[in-house]
PDB file of C-alpha atoms and ligand atoms in Angstrom:
ATOM      1  CA  MET X   1      12.295 -18.680   9.311  1.00 95.00           C
ATOM      2  CA  ARG X   2      15.531 -18.220  11.249  1.00 98.00           C
ATOM      3  CA  ILE X   3      15.351 -18.227  15.025  1.00 98.00           C
ATOM      4  CA  PHE X   4      17.983 -16.920  17.427  1.00 98.00           C
ATOM      5  CA  ILE X   5      17.445 -17.533  21.126  1.00 98.00           C
ATOM      6  CA  MET X   6      19.776 -15.300  23.097  1.00 98.00           C
ATOM      7  CA  GLU X   7      20.629 -15.357  26.778  1.00 98.00           C
ATOM      8  CA  ASP X   8      19.009 -12.070  27.770  1.00 98.00           C
ATOM      9  CA  TYR X   9      17.789  -8.685  26.563  1.00 98.00           C
ATOM     10  CA  ALA X  10      21.308  -7.300  26.052  1.00 98.00           C
ATOM     11  CA  ALA X  11      22.360 -10.276  23.908  1.00 98.00           C
ATOM     12  CA  MET X  12      19.111 -10.103  21.925  1.00 98.00           C
ATOM     13  CA  SER X  13      19.752  -6.409  21.253  1.00 98.00           C
ATOM     14  CA  ARG X  14      23.343  -7.057  20.136  1.00 98.00           C
ATOM     15  CA  LYS X  15      22.275  -9.846  17.773  1.00 98.00           C
ATOM     16  CA  ALA X  16      19.514  -7.697  16.265  1.00 98.00           C
ATOM     17  CA  ALA X  17      21.958  -4.792  15.842  1.00 98.00           C
ATOM     18  CA  GLU X  18      24.383  -7.118  14.075  1.00 98.00           C
ATOM     19  CA  LEU X  19      21.674  -8.111  11.583  1.00 98.00           C
ATOM     20  CA  MET X  20      20.575  -4.530  10.991  1.00 98.00           C
ATOM     21  CA  ALA X  21      24.156  -3.286  10.733  1.00 98.00           C
ATOM     22  CA  ALA X  22      24.856  -5.964   8.102  1.00 98.00           C
ATOM     23  CA  GLN X  23      21.852  -4.721   6.125  1.00 98.00           C
ATOM     24  CA  ILE X  24      23.188  -1.134   6.226  1.00 98.00           C
ATOM     25  CA  LEU X  25      26.770  -2.150   5.398  1.00 98.00           C
ATOM     26  CA  LEU X  26      25.713  -4.286   2.435  1.00 98.00           C
ATOM     27  CA  HIS X  27      23.092  -1.804   1.210  1.00 98.00           C
ATOM     28  CA  PRO X  28      23.938   1.717   2.427  1.00 98.00           C
ATOM     29  CA  ASP X  29      20.829   3.073   0.690  1.00 98.00           C
ATOM     30  CA  SER X  30      18.471   0.698   2.521  1.00 98.00           C
ATOM     31  CA  VAL X  31      14.886   1.595   3.352  1.00 98.00           C
ATOM     32  CA  LEU X  32      14.450   0.492   6.950  1.00 98.00           C
ATOM     33  CA  GLY X  33      11.005  -0.069   8.441  1.00 98.00           C
ATOM     34  CA  LEU X  34      11.405   0.914  12.088  1.00 98.00           C
ATOM     35  CA  ALA X  35       9.522   0.103  15.263  1.00 98.00           C
ATOM     36  CA  THR X  36       9.052   1.656  18.689  1.00 97.00           C
ATOM     37  CA  GLY X  37       8.217   0.234  22.116  1.00 95.00           C
ATOM     38  CA  SER X  38      10.610  -0.877  24.821  1.00 96.00           C
ATOM     39  CA  THR X  39      11.878  -3.926  22.903  1.00 98.00           C
ATOM     40  CA  PRO X  40      14.019  -2.197  20.219  1.00 98.00           C
ATOM     41  CA  VAL X  41      15.579   0.408  22.563  1.00 98.00           C
ATOM     42  CA  GLY X  42      18.670  -1.770  23.164  1.00 98.00           C
ATOM     43  CA  LEU X  43      19.069  -2.451  19.449  1.00 98.00           C
ATOM     44  CA  TYR X  44      19.008   1.289  18.707  1.00 98.00           C
ATOM     45  CA  ARG X  45      21.555   1.865  21.475  1.00 98.00           C
ATOM     46  CA  CYS X  46      23.896  -0.707  19.862  1.00 98.00           C
ATOM     47  CA  LEU X  47      23.472   0.909  16.439  1.00 98.00           C
ATOM     48  CA  VAL X  48      24.322   4.330  17.902  1.00 98.00           C
ATOM     49  CA  GLU X  49      27.435   2.831  19.530  1.00 98.00           C
ATOM     50  CA  ARG X  50      28.510   1.323  16.234  1.00 98.00           C
ATOM     51  CA  PHE X  51      27.930   4.639  14.471  1.00 98.00           C
ATOM     52  CA  LYS X  52      30.026   6.471  17.088  1.00 98.00           C
ATOM     53  CA  ALA X  53      32.764   3.878  16.660  1.00 98.00           C
ATOM     54  CA  GLY X  54      32.846   4.757  12.960  1.00 98.00           C
ATOM     55  CA  GLU X  55      31.491   1.385  11.865  1.00 97.00           C
ATOM     56  CA  LEU X  56      28.179   2.547  10.404  1.00 98.00           C
ATOM     57  CA  ASP X  57      27.080   5.299   8.050  1.00 98.00           C
ATOM     58  CA  PHE X  58      23.396   6.274   7.976  1.00 98.00           C
ATOM     59  CA  SER X  59      23.760   9.040   5.394  1.00 98.00           C
ATOM     60  CA  GLY X  60      22.137   7.001   2.619  1.00 98.00           C
ATOM     61  CA  VAL X  61      19.564   5.252   4.804  1.00 98.00           C
ATOM     62  CA  LYS X  62      15.861   6.066   4.598  1.00 98.00           C
ATOM     63  CA  SER X  63      13.325   5.052   7.210  1.00 98.00           C
ATOM     64  CA  VAL X  64       9.591   4.567   7.538  1.00 98.00           C
ATOM     65  CA  ASN X  65       8.084   3.925  10.925  1.00 98.00           C
ATOM     66  CA  LEU X  66       5.339   1.448  11.509  1.00 98.00           C
ATOM     67  CA  ASP X  67       2.884   3.573  13.405  1.00 97.00           C
ATOM     68  CA  GLU X  68       1.985   6.673  15.386  1.00 97.00           C
ATOM     69  CA  TYR X  69      -0.637   7.624  17.959  1.00 96.00           C
ATOM     70  CA  LEU X  70      -3.441   9.769  16.649  1.00 96.00           C
ATOM     71  CA  GLY X  71      -3.588  13.171  18.322  1.00 93.00           C
ATOM     72  CA  LEU X  72      -0.022  13.377  19.633  1.00 92.00           C
ATOM     73  CA  PRO X  73       2.260  16.081  18.238  1.00 92.00           C
ATOM     74  CA  ALA X  74       5.879  15.214  17.420  1.00 92.00           C
ATOM     75  CA  GLU X  75       7.031  17.217  20.480  1.00 93.00           C
ATOM     76  CA  ASN X  76       5.000  15.054  22.869  1.00 93.00           C
ATOM     77  CA  SER X  77       7.444  12.770  24.652  1.00 92.00           C
ATOM     78  CA  GLN X  78       5.108   9.810  24.115  1.00 93.00           C
ATOM     79  CA  SER X  79       4.804  10.244  20.365  1.00 95.00           C
ATOM     80  CA  TYR X  80       6.640   7.727  18.246  1.00 96.00           C
ATOM     81  CA  ARG X  81       8.322  10.533  16.271  1.00 97.00           C
ATOM     82  CA  TYR X  82       9.798  11.809  19.532  1.00 97.00           C
ATOM     83  CA  PHE X  83      10.865   8.267  20.465  1.00 97.00           C
ATOM     84  CA  MET X  84      12.687   7.778  17.163  1.00 98.00           C
ATOM     85  CA  ASN X  85      14.440  11.147  17.317  1.00 98.00           C
ATOM     86  CA  ARG X  86      15.579  10.503  20.856  1.00 97.00           C
ATOM     87  CA  ASN X  87      16.565   6.847  20.563  1.00 98.00           C
ATOM     88  CA  LEU X  88      18.171   6.860  17.148  1.00 98.00           C
ATOM     89  CA  PHE X  89      17.895   9.704  14.654  1.00 98.00           C
ATOM     90  CA  GLN X  90      19.489  12.515  16.663  1.00 98.00           C
ATOM     91  CA  HIS X  91      22.523  10.353  17.464  1.00 98.00           C
ATOM     92  CA  VAL X  92      23.422   9.252  13.926  1.00 98.00           C
ATOM     93  CA  ASN X  93      24.024  10.934  10.574  1.00 98.00           C
ATOM     94  CA  ILE X  94      20.696  10.029   8.988  1.00 98.00           C
ATOM     95  CA  ASN X  95      19.159  12.841   6.916  1.00 98.00           C
ATOM     96  CA  MET X  96      16.058  13.784   8.943  1.00 98.00           C
ATOM     97  CA  ALA X  97      14.208  14.539   5.696  1.00 98.00           C
ATOM     98  CA  ASN X  98      14.547  10.835   4.883  1.00 98.00           C
ATOM     99  CA  THR X  99      12.902   9.692   8.137  1.00 98.00           C
ATOM    100  CA  HIS X 100       9.155   9.157   8.020  1.00 98.00           C
ATOM    101  CA  VAL X 101       6.550   8.590  10.710  1.00 98.00           C
ATOM    102  CA  PRO X 102       2.790   8.831  10.110  1.00 98.00           C
ATOM    103  CA  ASP X 103       1.460  12.287  11.014  1.00 97.00           C
ATOM    104  CA  GLY X 104      -0.395  11.854  14.294  1.00 95.00           C
ATOM    105  CA  LEU X 105      -1.846  15.352  14.062  1.00 96.00           C
ATOM    106  CA  THR X 106      -3.474  14.883  10.700  1.00 96.00           C
ATOM    107  CA  ALA X 107      -6.973  16.310  10.351  1.00 95.00           C
ATOM    108  CA  ASP X 108      -7.761  13.596   7.818  1.00 97.00           C
ATOM    109  CA  PRO X 109      -6.499  10.161   8.942  1.00 97.00           C
ATOM    110  CA  GLU X 110      -7.757   8.451   5.803  1.00 97.00           C
ATOM    111  CA  ALA X 111      -5.843  10.823   3.515  1.00 98.00           C
ATOM    112  CA  GLU X 112      -2.745  10.433   5.708  1.00 98.00           C
ATOM    113  CA  CYS X 113      -2.937   6.639   5.268  1.00 98.00           C
ATOM    114  CA  VAL X 114      -3.192   6.995   1.490  1.00 98.00           C
ATOM    115  CA  ARG X 115      -0.180   9.354   1.572  1.00 98.00           C
ATOM    116  CA  TYR X 116       1.821   6.892   3.688  1.00 98.00           C
ATOM    117  CA  ASP X 117       1.068   3.934   1.392  1.00 97.00           C
ATOM    118  CA  GLU X 118       2.107   6.014  -1.591  1.00 98.00           C
ATOM    119  CA  LEU X 119       5.269   7.198   0.167  1.00 98.00           C
ATOM    120  CA  ILE X 120       6.395   3.612   0.836  1.00 98.00           C
ATOM    121  CA  ARG X 121       5.613   2.677  -2.745  1.00 97.00           C
ATOM    122  CA  ARG X 122       7.644   5.611  -4.084  1.00 97.00           C
ATOM    123  CA  MET X 123      10.571   4.660  -1.850  1.00 97.00           C
ATOM    124  CA  GLY X 124      10.612   1.290  -3.600  1.00 97.00           C
ATOM    125  CA  GLY X 125       9.263  -0.683  -0.639  1.00 97.00           C
ATOM    126  CA  ILE X 126      10.977  -1.675   2.576  1.00 98.00           C
ATOM    127  CA  ASP X 127      14.267  -3.585   2.557  1.00 98.00           C
ATOM    128  CA  MET X 128      14.250  -4.614   6.213  1.00 98.00           C
ATOM    129  CA  GLN X 129      11.268  -4.277   8.523  1.00 98.00           C
ATOM    130  CA  LEU X 130      11.903  -4.339  12.255  1.00 98.00           C
ATOM    131  CA  LEU X 131       9.040  -5.461  14.498  1.00 98.00           C
ATOM    132  CA  GLY X 132       8.229  -5.999  18.145  1.00 98.00           C
ATOM    133  CA  ILE X 133       5.207  -7.995  19.206  1.00 98.00           C
ATOM    134  CA  GLY X 134       2.314  -6.994  21.448  1.00 96.00           C
ATOM    135  CA  SER X 135       1.217  -9.437  24.124  1.00 94.00           C
ATOM    136  CA  ASN X 136      -1.983 -10.026  22.118  1.00 94.00           C
ATOM    137  CA  GLY X 137       0.108 -10.794  19.026  1.00 97.00           C
ATOM    138  CA  HIS X 138      -0.212  -7.356  17.402  1.00 96.00           C
ATOM    139  CA  ILE X 139       2.450  -5.984  15.071  1.00 98.00           C
ATOM    140  CA  GLY X 140       2.685  -2.252  14.475  1.00 97.00           C
ATOM    141  CA  PHE X 141      -0.785  -1.389  15.703  1.00 96.00           C
ATOM    142  CA  ASN X 142      -2.491  -4.146  13.730  1.00 96.00           C
ATOM    143  CA  GLU X 143      -4.717  -5.492  16.471  1.00 94.00           C
ATOM    144  CA  PRO X 144      -6.437  -8.906  16.475  1.00 95.00           C
ATOM    145  CA  ALA X 145      -9.232  -8.719  13.881  1.00 94.00           C
ATOM    146  CA  ASP X 146     -11.366 -10.743  11.469  1.00 95.00           C
ATOM    147  CA  SER X 147      -9.045 -10.149   8.530  1.00 95.00           C
ATOM    148  CA  PHE X 148      -5.522  -8.942   7.768  1.00 96.00           C
ATOM    149  CA  PRO X 149      -5.582  -5.251   6.731  1.00 94.00           C
ATOM    150  CA  VAL X 150      -3.476  -4.632   3.642  1.00 95.00           C
ATOM    151  CA  GLY X 151      -2.564  -0.944   3.690  1.00 96.00           C
ATOM    152  CA  ALA X 152      -2.063   1.802   6.240  1.00 97.00           C
ATOM    153  CA  HIS X 153      -5.164   2.459   8.309  1.00 97.00           C
ATOM    154  CA  CYS X 154      -6.513   4.083  11.427  1.00 97.00           C
ATOM    155  CA  VAL X 155      -7.183   1.684  14.326  1.00 95.00           C
ATOM    156  CA  ASP X 156      -9.068   1.702  17.591  1.00 94.00           C
ATOM    157  CA  LEU X 157      -6.535   0.285  20.038  1.00 92.00           C
ATOM    158  CA  ALA X 158      -7.412  -2.840  21.995  1.00 89.00           C
ATOM    159  CA  GLU X 159      -8.003  -2.301  25.722  1.00 91.00           C
ATOM    160  CA  SER X 160      -5.058  -4.633  26.467  1.00 89.00           C
ATOM    161  CA  THR X 161      -2.765  -2.483  24.283  1.00 89.00           C
ATOM    162  CA  ILE X 162      -3.938   0.714  25.963  1.00 91.00           C
ATOM    163  CA  ARG X 163      -3.282  -0.893  29.372  1.00 90.00           C
ATOM    164  CA  ALA X 164       0.149  -2.199  28.304  1.00 88.00           C
ATOM    165  CA  ASN X 165       1.217   1.168  26.904  1.00 88.00           C
ATOM    166  CA  ALA X 166      -0.112   3.117  29.912  1.00 88.00           C
ATOM    167  CA  ARG X 167       3.242   2.492  31.626  1.00 87.00           C
ATOM    168  CA  PHE X 168       4.849   5.106  29.380  1.00 86.00           C
ATOM    169  CA  PHE X 169       2.332   7.859  30.205  1.00 87.00           C
ATOM    170  CA  PRO X 170       2.240   9.905  33.422  1.00 84.00           C
ATOM    171  CA  GLU X 171      -1.492   9.126  33.730  1.00 81.00           C
ATOM    172  CA  SER X 172      -3.164   6.080  32.223  1.00 73.00           C
ATOM    173  CA  GLY X 173      -6.093   8.196  30.930  1.00 79.00           C
ATOM    174  CA  GLN X 174      -3.651   9.982  28.616  1.00 84.00           C
ATOM    175  CA  VAL X 175      -3.015   6.976  26.364  1.00 88.00           C
ATOM    176  CA  PRO X 176      -4.514   7.788  22.957  1.00 93.00           C
ATOM    177  CA  ARG X 177      -7.250   5.358  21.943  1.00 94.00           C
ATOM    178  CA  GLN X 178      -6.510   5.496  18.227  1.00 96.00           C
ATOM    179  CA  ALA X 179      -3.428   5.172  16.062  1.00 97.00           C
ATOM    180  CA  LEU X 180      -2.279   5.110  12.459  1.00 98.00           C
ATOM    181  CA  THR X 181      -0.422   2.002  11.401  1.00 98.00           C
ATOM    182  CA  MET X 182       1.124   0.376   8.383  1.00 98.00           C
ATOM    183  CA  GLY X 183      -0.957  -2.543   7.197  1.00 97.00           C
ATOM    184  CA  ILE X 184      -0.098  -6.211   7.322  1.00 98.00           C
ATOM    185  CA  GLY X 185       0.228  -6.211   3.517  1.00 96.00           C
ATOM    186  CA  GLN X 186       2.974  -3.592   3.664  1.00 95.00           C
ATOM    187  CA  ILE X 187       4.811  -5.463   6.390  1.00 98.00           C
ATOM    188  CA  MET X 188       4.593  -8.698   4.397  1.00 98.00           C
ATOM    189  CA  GLN X 189       5.928  -6.954   1.293  1.00 98.00           C
ATOM    190  CA  ALA X 190       9.127  -5.959   3.100  1.00 98.00           C
ATOM    191  CA  ARG X 191      12.005  -7.893   1.584  1.00 98.00           C
ATOM    192  CA  ARG X 192      13.256  -8.976   5.008  1.00 98.00           C
ATOM    193  CA  VAL X 193      11.527  -8.999   8.387  1.00 98.00           C
ATOM    194  CA  LEU X 194      13.310  -8.936  11.741  1.00 98.00           C
ATOM    195  CA  ILE X 195      11.080  -9.477  14.761  1.00 98.00           C
ATOM    196  CA  LEU X 196      12.231  -9.194  18.368  1.00 98.00           C
ATOM    197  CA  ALA X 197      10.658 -10.513  21.553  1.00 98.00           C
ATOM    198  CA  SER X 198      11.889 -10.145  25.088  1.00 98.00           C
ATOM    199  CA  GLY X 199      10.567 -11.114  28.493  1.00 98.00           C
ATOM    200  CA  ARG X 200       8.233 -13.793  29.735  1.00 97.00           C
ATOM    201  CA  GLU X 201       5.153 -11.624  29.185  1.00 95.00           C
ATOM    202  CA  LYS X 202       5.781 -12.195  25.448  1.00 97.00           C
ATOM    203  CA  LYS X 203       6.086 -15.984  25.716  1.00 98.00           C
ATOM    204  CA  ALA X 204       2.432 -16.759  24.988  1.00 98.00           C
ATOM    205  CA  ALA X 205       2.298 -14.290  22.072  1.00 98.00           C
ATOM    206  CA  VAL X 206       5.444 -15.812  20.541  1.00 98.00           C
ATOM    207  CA  ARG X 207       4.074 -19.325  20.885  1.00 98.00           C
ATOM    208  CA  ARG X 208       0.723 -18.406  19.348  1.00 98.00           C
ATOM    209  CA  ALA X 209       2.320 -16.359  16.548  1.00 98.00           C
ATOM    210  CA  PHE X 210       4.981 -18.816  15.391  1.00 98.00           C
ATOM    211  CA  TRP X 211       3.810 -22.221  16.581  1.00 97.00           C
ATOM    212  CA  GLY X 212       0.060 -21.838  16.075  1.00 97.00           C
ATOM    213  CA  PRO X 213      -2.295 -21.430  13.123  1.00 98.00           C
ATOM    214  CA  VAL X 214      -2.054 -18.407  10.835  1.00 98.00           C
ATOM    215  CA  THR X 215      -5.023 -16.286  11.839  1.00 98.00           C
ATOM    216  CA  PRO X 216      -5.903 -12.567  11.952  1.00 97.00           C
ATOM    217  CA  GLU X 217      -6.763 -13.130  15.621  1.00 97.00           C
ATOM    218  CA  VAL X 218      -2.985 -13.280  16.094  1.00 98.00           C
ATOM    219  CA  PRO X 219      -1.750 -10.699  13.555  1.00 98.00           C
ATOM    220  CA  ALA X 220       1.932 -11.700  13.868  1.00 98.00           C
ATOM    221  CA  SER X 221       1.083 -15.276  12.835  1.00 98.00           C
ATOM    222  CA  ILE X 222       1.003 -14.226   9.173  1.00 98.00           C
ATOM    223  CA  LEU X 223       4.769 -13.769   9.375  1.00 98.00           C
ATOM    224  CA  GLN X 224       5.060 -17.577   9.224  1.00 98.00           C
ATOM    225  CA  LEU X 225       4.368 -17.107   5.506  1.00 98.00           C
ATOM    226  CA  HIS X 226       7.109 -14.524   4.989  1.00 98.00           C
ATOM    227  CA  PRO X 227      10.008 -15.850   2.862  1.00 98.00           C
ATOM    228  CA  ASP X 228      12.742 -14.026   4.815  1.00 98.00           C
ATOM    229  CA  LEU X 229      11.842 -13.843   8.472  1.00 98.00           C
ATOM    230  CA  THR X 230      14.258 -13.716  11.407  1.00 98.00           C
ATOM    231  CA  LEU X 231      13.013 -14.010  14.983  1.00 98.00           C
ATOM    232  CA  VAL X 232      15.462 -12.910  17.677  1.00 98.00           C
ATOM    233  CA  MET X 233      14.297 -13.435  21.236  1.00 98.00           C
ATOM    234  CA  ASP X 234      15.675 -13.902  24.695  1.00 98.00           C
ATOM    235  CA  ARG X 235      15.298 -17.057  26.766  1.00 98.00           C
ATOM    236  CA  ALA X 236      12.431 -15.632  28.775  1.00 98.00           C
ATOM    237  CA  ALA X 237      10.323 -15.020  25.647  1.00 98.00           C
ATOM    238  CA  ALA X 238      11.275 -18.410  24.208  1.00 97.00           C
ATOM    239  CA  GLY X 239      10.141 -20.139  27.393  1.00 91.00           C
TER     240      GLY X 239
HETATM  241  C1  GLP P 301       3.241  -1.020  20.750  1.00 75.37           C
HETATM  242  C2  GLP P 301       3.802  -0.748  19.343  1.00 75.37           C
HETATM  243  C3  GLP P 301       4.364  -1.990  18.716  1.00 75.37           C
HETATM  244  C4  GLP P 301       5.234  -2.718  19.715  1.00 75.37           C
HETATM  245  C5  GLP P 301       4.391  -3.217  20.850  1.00 75.37           C
HETATM  246  C6  GLP P 301       5.190  -3.924  21.927  1.00 75.37           C
HETATM  247  O1  GLP P 301       1.871  -1.117  20.796  1.00 75.37           O
HETATM  248  N1  GLP P 301       2.856  -0.157  18.454  1.00 75.37           N
HETATM  249  O2  GLP P 301       5.089  -1.642  17.540  1.00 75.37           O
HETATM  250  O3  GLP P 301       5.871  -3.814  19.101  1.00 75.37           O
HETATM  251  O4  GLP P 301       3.696  -2.147  21.441  1.00 75.37           O
HETATM  252  O5  GLP P 301       5.831  -2.987  22.734  1.00 75.37           O
HETATM  253  P1  GLP P 301       6.987  -3.318  23.729  1.00 75.37           P
HETATM  254  O6  GLP P 301       8.195  -3.562  22.926  1.00 75.37           O
HETATM  255  O7  GLP P 301       7.098  -2.102  24.594  1.00 75.37           O
HETATM  256  O8  GLP P 301       6.558  -4.512  24.504  1.00 75.37           O
END
């Protein structure tokens, strides 16, 4: 595991963008596993800047997002599809047909999960998976549990996650209570994993995930077993 402790959020974002840009430059046809939340916003901004400066080409890149709220259409400003379009896709030359997010409006969540697993398999797996971390140690929407789920699945969100994500919604009661997420198995099969953490509210989660036992009660802790893991965090998260 490689660890970079950067001065602040801006430096963390620049470092993460450097690592992701290197992936794209070395392998222009990369399959990127992408994440949402407030943590990667700065990284996406840096990537867009580098694209506009002519340093990056997304035309061969394919993407699969980690998760999506159940019940939110792509046009809803809180959906993860909307987030990705707004923060990255619409600013770069990625082919939108090659960007994938689970379908939050599916009438059959189980079938959608099977489709998503199959899609990732057909794409040849994920070359670089980007992750944030929830304050309870969740990755994607894999909440603390009794076991590590392997494939994509539908989850009931933890109360703490619903509370944490309420800040993005006009009214807290509007936070969906269920989501579709990639499984831990899929994340672990990514050839490289890049996880970001920023702010002191992530300090305890980082400590438990990377300096504690590997347990499904802290889903991110399994990443200790990943052969190519990079953790980039700011000083506040490192504590
Ligand atoms: C959400 C997302 C995760 C994200 C986490 C942390 O629940 N599903 O992918 O990593 O929250 O979000 P933030 O970066 O806003 O702290």
